[in-house]
Amino acid sequence: MEIIFILLIVVLFILAFSDLIVGVSNDAVNFLNAAVGSKAAPLRSIMIVAALGVLVGATMSSGMMEIARKGIFHPEMFFFREILMLFLAVMITDVLLLDTFNTFGLPTSTTVSIVFELLGAAVGISILKISNSGEAMSELGNYINTEKALAIISGILLSVFIAFTVGAIIQYFARLLFTFRYKDKLKYFGALWGGLAITAITYFILIKGAKGAAFMTDSAKDFIAENTLYIMLASFAVWTLLMQLLHSVFKVNILKVIVMVGTFALAMAFAGNDLVNFIGVPIAGMKAFQIFKDSGSADPDGFLMTALQGKVDTPTLILLLAGVVMMVTLWTSKKARSVIKTSVDLSRQEEGKERFGSSYFSRVIVRTARNFSKNTGKFVPNKIKNAIDSRFESAENQEEMPVASKGMAEVASFDMIRASVTLVVSSILIAIGTSLKLPLSTTYVTFMVAMGTSLSDRAWGRESAVYRITGVFSVIGGWFLTALAAFTVSFILAIIFYFGGFIAVMLMVAITLFIIYRTYTIHKNKQLEQTNQEQDKASELSMREIARKSIQKNLVTIYSLYMGTMEGLFSEDIPVLNKIAKKTKKANKAIKKLKDNVHETIASLESENEENAHHFVQVSDNLREIAHALSFIVQPVFEHVDNNHKPLIDEQKEELSSIMKRIEKFHLLNSSIIQVNNYSLIDDLLVLQKDTIVVCDAARKNQIKRIKSNKVGTKNSILYLTILNETKNMMLNAGNLMKSMRDFESE
């Protein structure tokens, strides 16, 4: 029996370190967003600073371990085996949930996950215990630490509002002080700003965070507590003088220093606050096993975990080991870098392609805000309004908004004034939560601070506000989904483990490993596809080469899908048509993305002339129309066969076969022209195009005759005429595309 329990504890720690990897991949966005978005330093430098912050912060998590052990439920009400099953359900759920969100690039909260997983598993086992003992369900409060759980959940939800509000207010006054043209203002206020910012970080990270540090002695903590005021005054003086020296003598951009120190602080606060989410549960499980073993009891179903109520010290070595794993994961994880984009897109200063669409709710909010601003503005003198507006005028050519990597036109998403505010405010709020033993969600806090600062910075203009607000509510909706999923899955797994025991746990671990492998494969394929797209857009390629490569690839795809659709229609093969319908949607999406990114492609390839760019736009438009026509054929064909309507008659099959032969000839010649870049054969291609269109028109006339003679039914006629019409549209646009390609190549 003891061997089984040891094995289960080992499984807990394996899951914990797996959770560390997927958790850091998700939470990296929290402390990398500001530095990466403002391009304060090369990514390599940012990652080094963040990794060091994570390592240092890991040693300050000891006090937070109490949350996982007794913060959500009363351990004295559970037997040893029940506690172990509860912890296993929590860890497996956490790994599955976070890995799934990471795979699809969706930032979620590790804190909310662990809190609701503990709550779900504890409720599940508590209900079973109450049911078995014959107690009333009203006794559930004796098992669940409702007061503490509600305080934690309330703190998490309240932090969303506080983070947004504080971030917005601080950013508003910071922008009034510095404006967007802040280069000159740094001479007068930069040192004070830097001194104040870093002093605030010092107070809340060093002094508050030191309380939970496993390596801090009681005498050291007492000294800090007794001399807090003197330490802060000295810190402010030293940092202010140092900032002034760096700016005046060494000509260093002190905002970069603030952003990098803030990144270190936020990474440190993240590790100090969130490490409990990953290793708190297995450490509690290990302590529970030690207590059970030392008791000499031989009955795991009769030994209550009352001893878990006492204080438990976390070994510093385990904290450091966890910190190293987090640091290595931060440096190597590709998923960590794929999660950052959402927050940066929603807070960027410049207009551009929006990731989210518009919604009714967001339109109402924007309209209400505009009306409120218009009505309240009547009571503010014009001089004051003009003075405030002048402080928010964007800089046109400032080093504050640097160009990104070489050869690209991309600029920083926001400047370093906003980045410094985001980092400082986020660090302070998270450190306060840590000092109060409240596991605030670093994801919620940093995201909402970023949104608040972007709102005050007027980044949500009339061109983007509805999309940004929709995005914010979409992310917040995902947070509630996280909580629901965490509670539900953990609840179910706890019940399964309660009855299934060791076998059920091992089976679920095997399933978890398989799912992780599958999500790794999915993410790897997505990364490979993205890498290929980035290579296509590389600056070494000309617009002509990009067009030739993408057109050739997409035309081959469209041709094969069209032919497969006709063959599937003839044979009434539903599985084949279903696969083709899915592939057609994917192809349409890729071609739409190609067209939507035309402006970015043109902007990034400055060597091409305007006339050439014009032809490139025509080529992408024609390709999009061809893809549209294909989708208007594939979906009706699939629905016709799937609904078991009558098949095509032999005459119709013969006519379509004749059209398919001509399209095949057209496609072969078309591919040859593009591949060898010989447009002297385009006249022959247009002859084939015209011949195919003539055959389509003849088939349509024949269909009309069949309708009049009642040879075919209504469903048959609708489908057949649709195929002929869209095939004709495909050929017309294919001819126009090749003409545009000819003009494109001739420039």
XYZ file of C-alpha atoms in Angstrom:
747
model
C 0.000 0.000 0.000
C 2.814 2.399 0.913
C 4.470 1.832 -2.486
C 1.252 2.840 -4.233
C 1.044 6.062 -2.232
C 4.705 6.873 -2.959
C 4.024 6.299 -6.644
C 1.016 8.624 -6.499
C 3.131 11.346 -4.836
C 5.715 10.940 -7.610
C 2.902 11.289 -10.162
C 1.808 14.483 -8.380
C 5.273 16.014 -8.757
C 5.593 14.904 -12.377
C 2.271 16.588 -13.075
C 3.440 19.636 -11.117
C 6.544 20.130 -13.234
C 4.485 19.539 -16.376
C 2.131 22.178 -15.014
C 5.087 24.521 -14.484
C 5.981 24.222 -18.159
C 2.485 24.824 -19.526
C 1.740 27.441 -16.849
C 4.797 29.572 -17.582
C 4.029 29.303 -21.287
C 0.639 30.842 -20.559
C 1.669 33.454 -18.001
C 4.728 34.731 -19.864
C 2.436 37.262 -21.540
C 1.893 38.877 -18.134
C 5.412 40.180 -17.678
C 6.684 40.256 -21.277
C 3.828 42.212 -22.830
C 4.984 45.730 -21.898
C 8.659 45.288 -22.731
C 7.982 43.428 -25.982
C 5.171 45.774 -27.034
C 7.305 48.894 -26.484
C 10.447 47.239 -27.918
C 12.449 48.592 -25.004
C 15.252 46.124 -25.720
C 16.044 43.125 -27.953
C 13.906 40.093 -27.145
C 16.951 38.180 -25.927
C 17.731 40.846 -23.311
C 14.090 40.999 -22.199
C 13.992 37.227 -21.752
C 17.196 37.217 -19.675
C 15.889 39.906 -17.317
C 12.503 38.162 -16.978
C 14.144 34.784 -16.345
C 16.254 36.233 -13.511
C 13.130 37.816 -12.019
C 11.338 34.475 -12.097
C 14.246 32.732 -10.384
C 14.445 35.298 -7.576
C 10.654 35.439 -7.135
C 10.432 31.676 -6.796
C 12.170 31.856 -3.416
C 9.467 34.215 -2.062
C 6.517 31.855 -2.483
C 6.696 29.952 0.771
C 3.896 31.822 2.517
C 1.567 31.406 -0.457
C 1.677 27.608 -0.140
C -0.924 27.880 2.632
C -3.586 28.608 -0.002
C -3.242 25.224 -1.701
C -3.134 23.362 1.615
C -6.064 24.811 3.544
C -7.255 27.942 1.730
C -10.204 26.341 -0.083
C -11.266 23.401 2.105
C -10.925 22.172 5.689
C -8.294 19.375 5.597
C -9.346 18.025 8.997
C -12.606 16.837 7.414
C -10.896 14.603 4.849
C -9.110 11.274 5.147
C -5.630 10.782 3.703
C -6.755 8.806 0.632
C -9.466 11.383 -0.111
C -6.958 14.246 0.103
C -4.609 12.426 -2.262
C -7.374 11.754 -4.813
C -8.470 15.382 -4.528
C -4.950 16.674 -5.250
C -4.492 14.309 -8.211
C -7.780 15.455 -9.752
C -6.642 19.071 -9.386
C -3.233 18.578 -11.009
C -4.471 16.519 -13.955
C -7.202 19.070 -14.651
C -4.723 21.937 -14.443
C -2.289 20.370 -16.906
C -5.044 19.544 -19.397
C -6.726 22.933 -19.140
C -3.610 25.102 -19.425
C -2.086 23.008 -22.205
C -5.276 23.272 -24.246
C -5.441 27.059 -23.847
C -1.733 27.411 -24.707
C -2.069 25.334 -27.852
C -4.614 27.742 -29.286
C -2.804 30.857 -28.043
C -5.470 31.885 -25.534
C -4.176 33.521 -22.331
C -5.944 32.288 -19.218
C -5.375 32.532 -15.474
C -3.406 29.870 -13.639
C -4.626 31.297 -10.330
C -8.304 31.067 -11.236
C -7.677 27.584 -12.606
C -6.124 26.257 -9.398
C -8.678 27.930 -7.111
C -11.691 26.531 -8.972
C -10.025 23.142 -9.442
C -9.463 22.858 -5.700
C -13.025 24.003 -5.111
C -14.490 21.579 -7.681
C -12.565 18.540 -6.425
C -13.276 19.377 -2.760
C -16.999 19.844 -3.438
C -17.134 16.563 -5.386
C -15.576 14.478 -2.628
C -17.489 16.367 0.072
C -20.813 15.542 -1.591
C -19.859 11.859 -1.681
C -18.860 11.918 2.004
C -22.087 13.683 2.978
C -24.131 11.247 0.921
C -22.411 8.206 2.453
C -22.798 9.485 6.023
C -26.454 10.411 5.610
C -25.864 14.070 6.485
C -27.814 16.937 4.913
C -26.264 18.839 2.050
C -26.409 21.957 4.205
C -23.366 20.488 5.997
C -21.217 21.192 2.929
C -19.987 24.361 4.633
C -18.207 22.219 7.233
C -16.000 20.734 4.497
C -15.389 23.815 2.333
C -13.622 26.897 3.656
C -16.346 29.099 2.216
C -15.181 32.276 3.929
C -11.634 32.018 2.578
C -12.773 30.752 -0.834
C -15.198 33.648 -1.232
C -12.494 36.092 -0.127
C -10.095 34.714 -2.743
C -12.682 34.717 -5.528
C -13.878 38.204 -4.546
C -10.279 39.422 -4.497
C -9.683 38.039 -7.975
C -12.836 39.665 -9.389
C -12.241 42.934 -7.557
C -8.674 43.046 -8.868
C -10.062 43.245 -12.421
C -11.900 46.494 -11.665
C -9.113 47.945 -9.519
C -6.397 47.109 -12.068
C -8.292 48.720 -14.938
C -9.187 51.840 -12.937
C -5.777 52.410 -11.353
C -3.980 51.773 -14.640
C -6.239 54.256 -16.446
C -5.848 56.994 -13.806
C -2.059 56.719 -13.455
C -1.582 56.610 -17.225
C -3.804 59.663 -17.715
C -1.735 61.830 -15.370
C 1.536 60.379 -16.693
C 0.525 61.362 -20.220
C -0.549 64.831 -19.083
C 2.904 65.239 -17.573
C 5.073 63.785 -20.326
C 2.826 63.907 -23.476
C 3.721 61.733 -26.471
C 6.656 64.047 -27.221
C 8.327 63.217 -23.968
C 11.972 63.411 -25.017
C 12.424 66.969 -23.731
C 10.292 66.362 -20.635
C 12.704 63.672 -19.442
C 15.290 66.392 -18.761
C 13.088 67.819 -16.018
C 10.909 64.982 -14.734
C 12.586 61.791 -15.944
C 14.806 61.242 -12.887
C 11.950 61.878 -10.462
C 9.665 59.568 -12.442
C 12.282 56.832 -12.479
C 13.105 57.274 -8.800
C 9.454 57.161 -7.792
C 8.688 54.144 -10.008
C 11.626 52.023 -8.905
C 11.162 53.021 -5.254
C 7.561 51.823 -5.422
C 8.765 48.550 -6.920
C 11.413 48.266 -4.190
C 8.844 48.775 -1.445
C 6.250 46.303 -2.609
C 8.628 43.642 -3.920
C 11.488 43.764 -1.420
C 9.638 44.685 1.770
C 6.269 43.018 1.194
C 7.709 40.082 -0.747
C 10.388 39.452 1.855
C 7.729 38.287 4.313
C 7.173 35.148 2.286
C 10.803 34.458 1.403
C 11.956 31.089 2.667
C 15.582 32.249 3.019
C 14.815 35.385 5.102
C 15.554 35.128 8.828
C 13.199 36.569 11.429
C 15.792 39.159 12.471
C 16.165 40.359 8.871
C 12.408 40.663 8.512
C 12.184 42.596 11.786
C 14.937 44.981 10.701
C 13.153 45.725 7.418
C 9.817 46.238 9.180
C 11.300 48.631 11.773
C 13.221 50.718 9.228
C 10.750 50.798 6.354
C 10.494 54.585 6.129
C 14.268 55.113 6.142
C 14.792 52.398 3.560
C 12.236 53.977 1.229
C 13.625 57.512 1.608
C 17.128 56.256 0.926
C 15.878 54.209 -2.006
C 14.111 57.219 -3.536
C 17.184 59.417 -3.162
C 19.574 56.825 -4.585
C 17.378 55.860 -7.526
C 16.582 59.481 -8.409
C 20.254 60.481 -8.395
C 21.181 57.380 -10.384
C 18.486 58.079 -13.002
C 19.662 61.681 -13.347
C 23.274 60.536 -13.724
C 22.375 57.976 -16.375
C 20.348 60.523 -18.329
C 22.648 63.537 -18.087
C 26.112 61.987 -18.165
C 25.777 58.647 -19.929
C 22.883 59.691 -22.211
C 20.936 56.543 -21.330
C 17.215 56.407 -22.044
C 16.039 55.996 -18.465
C 12.610 54.840 -19.611
C 14.286 51.703 -20.955
C 15.858 51.200 -17.533
C 12.457 51.583 -15.850
C 10.831 49.132 -18.279
C 13.553 46.532 -17.792
C 13.490 46.911 -13.976
C 9.690 46.718 -14.139
C 9.902 43.557 -16.241
C 12.215 42.025 -13.639
C 9.852 43.093 -10.847
C 6.732 41.780 -12.557
C 8.418 38.462 -13.368
C 9.492 38.302 -9.727
C 5.977 39.109 -8.505
C 4.584 36.508 -10.894
C 6.830 33.791 -9.509
C 6.185 34.861 -5.933
C 2.420 34.851 -6.409
C 1.853 32.095 -8.987
C 4.363 29.417 -8.042
C 1.786 28.128 -5.551
C -0.468 27.382 -8.516
C 2.016 24.854 -9.844
C 3.786 23.193 -6.890
C 1.588 24.073 -3.904
C -0.657 21.055 -4.415
C 2.072 18.364 -4.738
C 3.965 19.845 -1.759
C 0.752 19.646 0.271
C 0.341 16.062 -0.944
C 3.898 15.208 0.091
C 3.330 16.706 3.549
C 0.096 14.749 3.883
C 1.942 11.507 3.098
C 4.681 12.302 5.627
C 2.059 13.007 8.295
C 0.233 9.749 7.521
C 3.471 7.747 7.536
C 4.750 9.279 10.779
C 1.428 8.594 12.499
C 1.902 4.841 12.151
C -1.666 4.456 10.932
C -2.428 1.635 8.504
C -5.837 2.913 7.454
C -5.686 5.650 4.765
C -9.512 5.717 4.740
C -9.719 6.403 8.466
C -6.856 8.838 9.123
C -8.018 12.483 9.142
C -5.644 15.191 7.843
C -6.017 17.424 10.913
C -2.248 18.034 11.028
C -2.416 19.916 7.716
C -3.998 22.808 9.592
C -0.628 23.713 11.089
C 2.054 25.794 9.407
C 4.198 23.929 6.886
C 7.556 25.294 5.712
C 8.406 24.795 2.064
C 11.974 23.614 1.365
C 13.963 26.358 -0.355
C 15.591 23.753 -2.610
C 12.217 22.796 -4.097
C 11.393 26.461 -4.680
C 14.731 27.031 -6.438
C 14.289 23.898 -8.552
C 10.832 25.087 -9.573
C 12.284 28.508 -10.372
C 14.936 26.940 -12.617
C 12.283 24.939 -14.485
C 10.219 28.099 -14.945
C 13.269 30.012 -16.164
C 14.267 27.354 -18.710
C 10.669 27.059 -19.917
C 10.409 30.809 -20.358
C 13.525 30.786 -22.514
C 12.695 27.757 -24.664
C 8.900 27.586 -24.939
C 7.468 28.514 -28.334
C 3.961 28.471 -26.886
C 4.971 31.258 -24.495
C 5.686 33.543 -27.440
C 2.489 32.646 -29.260
C 0.267 33.809 -26.356
C 1.586 37.418 -26.249
C -0.133 38.662 -29.408
C -3.657 39.111 -28.020
C -2.746 41.596 -25.288
C -0.396 43.573 -27.558
C -2.998 43.799 -30.338
C -5.697 45.089 -27.999
C -3.451 47.759 -26.472
C -1.434 48.988 -29.453
C -1.472 52.705 -30.173
C -1.623 52.543 -33.965
C -4.597 51.548 -36.094
C -4.422 48.417 -38.202
C -5.938 45.014 -38.696
C -8.072 44.084 -35.692
C -8.091 40.549 -34.342
C -11.671 40.714 -33.041
C -14.905 41.752 -34.735
C -17.637 44.128 -33.653
C -20.509 43.262 -31.325
C -23.774 44.922 -30.379
C -22.649 45.360 -26.788
C -19.395 47.073 -27.783
C -21.229 49.407 -30.172
C -23.638 50.428 -27.404
C -20.742 51.129 -25.019
C -18.870 53.248 -27.559
C -22.011 55.165 -28.515
C -22.871 55.790 -24.843
C -19.327 56.930 -24.078
C -19.354 59.330 -27.026
C -22.675 60.850 -25.955
C -21.500 61.154 -22.346
C -18.269 62.823 -23.438
C -20.159 65.198 -25.717
C -22.639 66.204 -22.990
C -20.084 66.636 -20.192
C -17.740 68.489 -22.538
C -20.221 71.346 -22.729
C -19.393 72.285 -19.137
C -15.609 72.360 -19.650
C -14.092 75.601 -21.012
C -12.584 75.292 -24.481
C -9.182 76.493 -23.262
C -8.954 73.627 -20.788
C -10.147 71.081 -23.359
C -7.661 72.310 -25.948
C -4.848 72.276 -23.392
C -5.628 68.673 -22.421
C -6.014 67.580 -26.054
C -2.620 69.064 -26.888
C -1.020 66.762 -24.303
C -2.412 63.734 -26.144
C -1.263 64.672 -29.654
C 0.728 61.754 -31.060
C 4.364 62.166 -32.022
C 5.070 61.637 -35.716
C 8.770 60.861 -35.799
C 10.069 60.094 -32.336
C 12.653 57.595 -31.187
C 10.070 56.614 -28.571
C 8.309 54.551 -31.249
C 11.278 52.722 -32.819
C 11.263 50.659 -35.966
C 11.324 46.939 -35.310
C 13.633 44.413 -36.908
C 15.544 45.306 -40.031
C 13.706 45.376 -43.305
C 10.281 45.667 -41.686
C 7.997 48.663 -41.404
C 6.563 47.571 -38.066
C 6.884 49.987 -35.141
C 6.425 49.568 -31.410
C 2.818 48.948 -30.378
C 3.040 51.667 -27.692
C 5.682 53.914 -26.183
C 7.754 53.388 -23.063
C 5.824 55.871 -20.924
C 2.831 53.585 -21.111
C 5.008 50.477 -20.791
C 6.560 51.816 -17.568
C 3.140 52.644 -16.085
C 1.795 49.199 -17.002
C 4.724 47.414 -15.400
C 4.895 49.512 -12.233
C 1.149 49.439 -11.516
C 0.902 45.695 -12.242
C 3.898 44.902 -10.030
C 2.514 46.925 -7.141
C -0.975 45.398 -7.298
C 0.317 41.831 -7.531
C 2.818 42.388 -4.731
C 0.033 43.775 -2.493
C -2.002 40.639 -3.163
C 0.994 38.464 -2.348
C 1.635 40.273 0.939
C -2.017 39.781 1.933
C -1.806 36.061 1.052
C -4.379 36.570 -1.722
C -3.503 34.666 -4.912
C -4.488 37.424 -7.346
C -4.571 36.463 -10.986
C -1.477 37.960 -12.604
C -3.168 37.473 -15.964
C -6.215 39.473 -14.939
C -4.215 42.243 -13.286
C -1.654 42.777 -16.039
C -4.208 42.476 -18.820
C -6.639 44.931 -17.245
C -3.861 47.393 -16.382
C -2.756 47.241 -20.024
C -6.322 47.853 -21.157
C -6.759 50.744 -18.709
C -3.551 52.444 -19.820
C -4.433 52.013 -23.499
C -7.870 53.563 -22.883
C -6.358 56.615 -21.155
C -3.797 56.896 -23.941
C -6.650 57.227 -26.450
C -5.477 54.105 -28.247
C -9.128 53.097 -28.561
C -10.120 55.617 -31.207
C -13.290 55.646 -33.285
C -11.622 53.386 -35.844
C -10.808 50.652 -33.341
C -12.844 51.105 -30.128
C -15.649 48.642 -30.923
C -13.156 45.940 -31.916
C -10.938 46.471 -28.869
C -13.914 46.401 -26.472
C -15.209 43.236 -28.129
C -11.754 41.727 -27.677
C -11.612 42.663 -23.997
C -15.002 41.122 -23.283
C -14.068 38.040 -25.319
C -10.982 37.540 -23.153
C -12.958 38.150 -19.941
C -15.588 35.677 -21.161
C -12.794 33.159 -21.640
C -11.800 33.696 -18.008
C -15.273 32.731 -16.797
C -15.130 29.728 -19.119
C -11.822 28.779 -17.484
C -13.399 28.866 -14.035
C -16.381 26.784 -15.140
C -14.225 24.235 -16.958
C -11.768 23.978 -14.049
C -14.529 23.387 -11.497
C -16.450 20.902 -13.661
C -13.545 18.749 -14.852
C -11.926 18.621 -11.410
C -15.300 17.770 -9.831
C -15.802 14.856 -12.256
C -12.232 13.533 -11.950
C -12.360 13.631 -8.141
C -15.489 11.467 -8.177
C -13.919 9.067 -10.697
C -10.756 8.733 -8.598
C -12.804 8.316 -5.419
C -14.377 5.162 -6.826
C -11.682 4.050 -9.313
C -8.646 4.525 -7.091
C -5.133 3.811 -8.340
C -6.233 2.234 -11.648
C -8.401 5.218 -12.564
C -5.545 7.616 -11.763
C -3.017 5.736 -13.897
C -5.476 5.503 -16.784
C -6.174 9.234 -16.606
C -2.448 10.030 -16.471
C -1.955 7.991 -19.658
C -4.819 9.859 -21.345
C -3.322 13.172 -20.194
C 0.075 12.335 -21.677
C -1.577 11.389 -24.970
C -3.543 14.648 -25.078
C -0.374 16.655 -24.353
C 1.361 14.880 -27.228
C -1.566 15.628 -29.553
C -1.694 19.309 -28.595
C 2.076 19.520 -29.063
C 1.643 18.156 -32.588
C -1.159 20.609 -33.335
C 0.881 23.567 -32.089
C 3.969 22.398 -33.971
C 1.990 22.216 -37.229
C 0.579 25.709 -36.604
C 4.071 27.031 -35.956
C 5.379 25.365 -39.130
C 2.575 26.908 -41.167
C 3.254 30.320 -39.648
C 6.986 29.952 -40.324
C 6.288 29.150 -43.969
C 4.087 32.229 -44.254
C 6.771 34.408 -42.687
C 9.331 33.023 -45.109
C 7.039 33.916 -47.981
C 6.902 37.476 -46.660
C 10.651 37.745 -46.079
C 12.196 40.925 -47.388
C 14.540 38.995 -49.705
C 11.540 37.950 -51.844
C 10.137 40.387 -54.365
C 6.427 41.000 -54.696
C 6.543 39.146 -58.020
C 7.986 36.006 -56.425
C 5.463 36.153 -53.594
C 2.596 36.459 -56.067
C 3.857 33.676 -58.316
C 4.363 31.254 -55.434
C 1.056 31.915 -53.676
C -1.023 31.990 -56.889
C 0.434 28.724 -58.148
C -0.154 27.000 -54.809
C -3.733 28.223 -54.407
C -4.766 27.490 -57.995
C -3.572 23.894 -57.651
C -5.619 23.574 -54.452
C -8.743 25.059 -56.055
C -8.450 22.808 -59.127
C -8.077 19.625 -57.063
C -11.021 20.575 -54.840
C -13.228 21.308 -57.842
C -12.407 17.991 -59.513
C -12.877 16.095 -56.255
C -16.275 17.739 -55.750
C -17.509 16.655 -59.176
C -16.297 13.090 -58.677
C -17.889 12.994 -55.208
C -21.158 14.232 -56.727
C -21.105 11.542 -59.396
C -20.466 8.770 -56.851
C -22.568 10.377 -54.078
C -19.669 9.918 -51.650
C -20.678 11.852 -48.522
C -17.408 11.371 -46.521
C -15.310 12.613 -49.454
C -17.552 15.634 -50.003
C -17.474 16.420 -46.278
C -13.654 16.460 -46.296
C -13.621 18.627 -49.422
C -16.053 21.084 -47.799
C -13.718 21.457 -44.801
C -10.663 21.860 -47.043
C -12.505 24.472 -49.095
C -13.253 26.540 -45.978
C -9.602 26.340 -44.996
C -8.455 27.364 -48.486
C -10.943 30.243 -48.527
C -9.665 31.433 -45.184
C -6.047 31.358 -46.394
C -6.885 33.253 -49.599
C -8.911 35.822 -47.653
C -5.921 36.343 -45.371
C -3.725 36.853 -48.440
C -6.065 39.566 -49.699
C -6.498 41.193 -46.269
C -2.713 41.466 -45.915
C -2.176 43.074 -49.318
C -1.541 46.501 -47.781
C 1.076 45.074 -45.410
C 2.830 43.267 -48.251
C 2.921 46.401 -50.398
C 4.121 48.556 -47.491
C 6.930 46.154 -46.605
C 8.231 45.847 -50.185
C 9.207 49.408 -50.914
C 11.341 48.539 -53.937
C 8.264 47.747 -56.057
C 6.665 50.540 -58.099
C 3.050 51.666 -57.764
C 1.909 50.124 -61.048
C 3.267 46.750 -60.009
C 1.456 47.037 -56.672
C -1.769 47.810 -58.556
C -1.476 44.583 -60.549
C -0.718 42.661 -57.355
C -3.993 43.913 -55.866
C -5.858 42.799 -59.008
C -4.290 39.349 -58.812
C -5.347 38.891 -55.166
C -8.881 40.143 -55.928
C -9.314 37.662 -58.811
C -7.987 34.787 -56.710
C -10.465 35.660 -53.973
C -13.354 35.603 -56.467
C -12.265 32.182 -57.767
C -12.236 30.838 -54.202
C -15.696 32.299 -53.613
C -17.054 30.583 -56.703
C -15.563 27.266 -55.573
C -17.222 27.526 -52.148
C -20.578 28.286 -53.835
C -20.215 24.972 -55.669
C -18.823 22.723 -52.934
C -21.318 23.490 -50.155
C -24.509 23.064 -52.267
C -23.126 19.801 -53.699
C -22.397 18.434 -50.229
C -25.820 19.463 -48.895
C -27.569 17.959 -51.958
C -25.903 14.568 -51.493
C -26.103 14.692 -47.689
C -29.876 15.313 -47.893
C -30.262 12.246 -50.139
C -31.712 14.177 -53.071
C -31.880 12.542 -56.489
C -28.510 12.154 -58.244
C -27.570 13.756 -61.554
C -28.890 12.050 -64.662
C -26.504 10.607 -67.249
C -26.867 13.584 -69.616
C -25.793 15.984 -66.881
C -22.821 13.804 -65.934
C -21.687 13.731 -69.569
C -21.933 17.527 -69.848
C -20.001 18.058 -66.610
C -17.376 15.505 -67.683
C -16.872 17.481 -70.911
C -16.447 20.687 -68.855
C -14.009 18.960 -66.489
C -11.791 17.845 -69.390
C -11.558 21.420 -70.640
C -10.821 22.732 -67.134
C -8.076 20.128 -66.808
C -6.442 21.359 -70.028
C -6.851 24.953 -68.875
C -5.239 24.148 -65.509
C -2.241 22.328 -67.033
C -1.507 25.192 -69.416
C -2.157 27.750 -66.685
C 0.335 26.069 -64.317
C 2.907 25.782 -67.077
C 2.672 29.493 -67.904
C 3.166 30.542 -64.278
C 5.905 28.001 -63.597
C 8.090 28.867 -66.600
C 7.014 32.516 -66.576
C 6.101 32.411 -70.300
C 3.022 34.559 -70.925
C 3.250 34.312 -74.690
C 0.914 31.313 -74.381
C -1.807 33.303 -72.662
C -3.794 33.654 -75.906
C -4.046 29.844 -76.105
C -5.184 29.846 -72.486
C -7.916 32.387 -73.212
C -9.127 30.238 -76.125
C -9.552 27.329 -73.700
C -11.332 29.644 -71.298
C -13.771 30.793 -73.965
C -14.405 27.218 -75.118
C -15.199 26.120 -71.541
C -17.617 29.021 -71.050
C -19.369 28.144 -74.343
C -19.824 24.541 -73.173
C -21.224 25.812 -69.831
C -23.744 28.009 -71.684
C -24.764 25.086 -73.893
C -25.252 22.852 -70.852
C -27.416 25.503 -69.238
C -29.649 25.651 -72.340
C -29.945 21.878 -72.268
C -30.936 22.041 -68.606
C -33.693 24.541 -69.397
C -35.037 22.118 -72.016
C -34.983 19.315 -69.438
C -36.884 21.499 -66.967
C -39.587 22.224 -69.537
C -39.909 18.546 -70.385
C -40.042 17.583 -66.665
C -36.973 15.337 -66.935
C -35.455 16.776 -63.744
C -36.777 18.005 -60.416
C -36.424 21.334 -58.632
C -33.499 20.360 -56.364
C -31.625 18.907 -59.322
C -32.143 22.048 -61.385
C -31.060 24.430 -58.622
C -27.871 22.470 -57.993
C -26.970 21.975 -61.665
C -27.555 25.597 -62.669
C -25.522 26.719 -59.636
C -22.599 24.496 -60.673
C -22.674 25.815 -64.242
C -22.939 29.458 -63.196
C -20.152 29.310 -60.615
C -17.923 27.270 -62.950
C -18.338 30.033 -65.526
C -17.441 32.636 -62.865
C -14.356 30.634 -61.951
C -13.180 30.577 -65.571
C -13.858 34.297 -66.114
C -11.904 35.254 -63.002
C -9.137 32.768 -63.838
C -8.690 34.462 -67.208
C -8.646 37.905 -65.591
C -6.136 36.666 -63.026
C -3.756 35.494 -65.750
C -4.072 38.821 -67.565
C -3.181 40.618 -64.351
C -0.275 38.238 -63.825
C 0.937 38.976 -67.368
C 0.818 42.722 -66.729
C 2.384 42.167 -63.342
C 5.321 40.252 -64.816
C 5.774 42.699 -67.684
C 6.340 45.686 -65.372
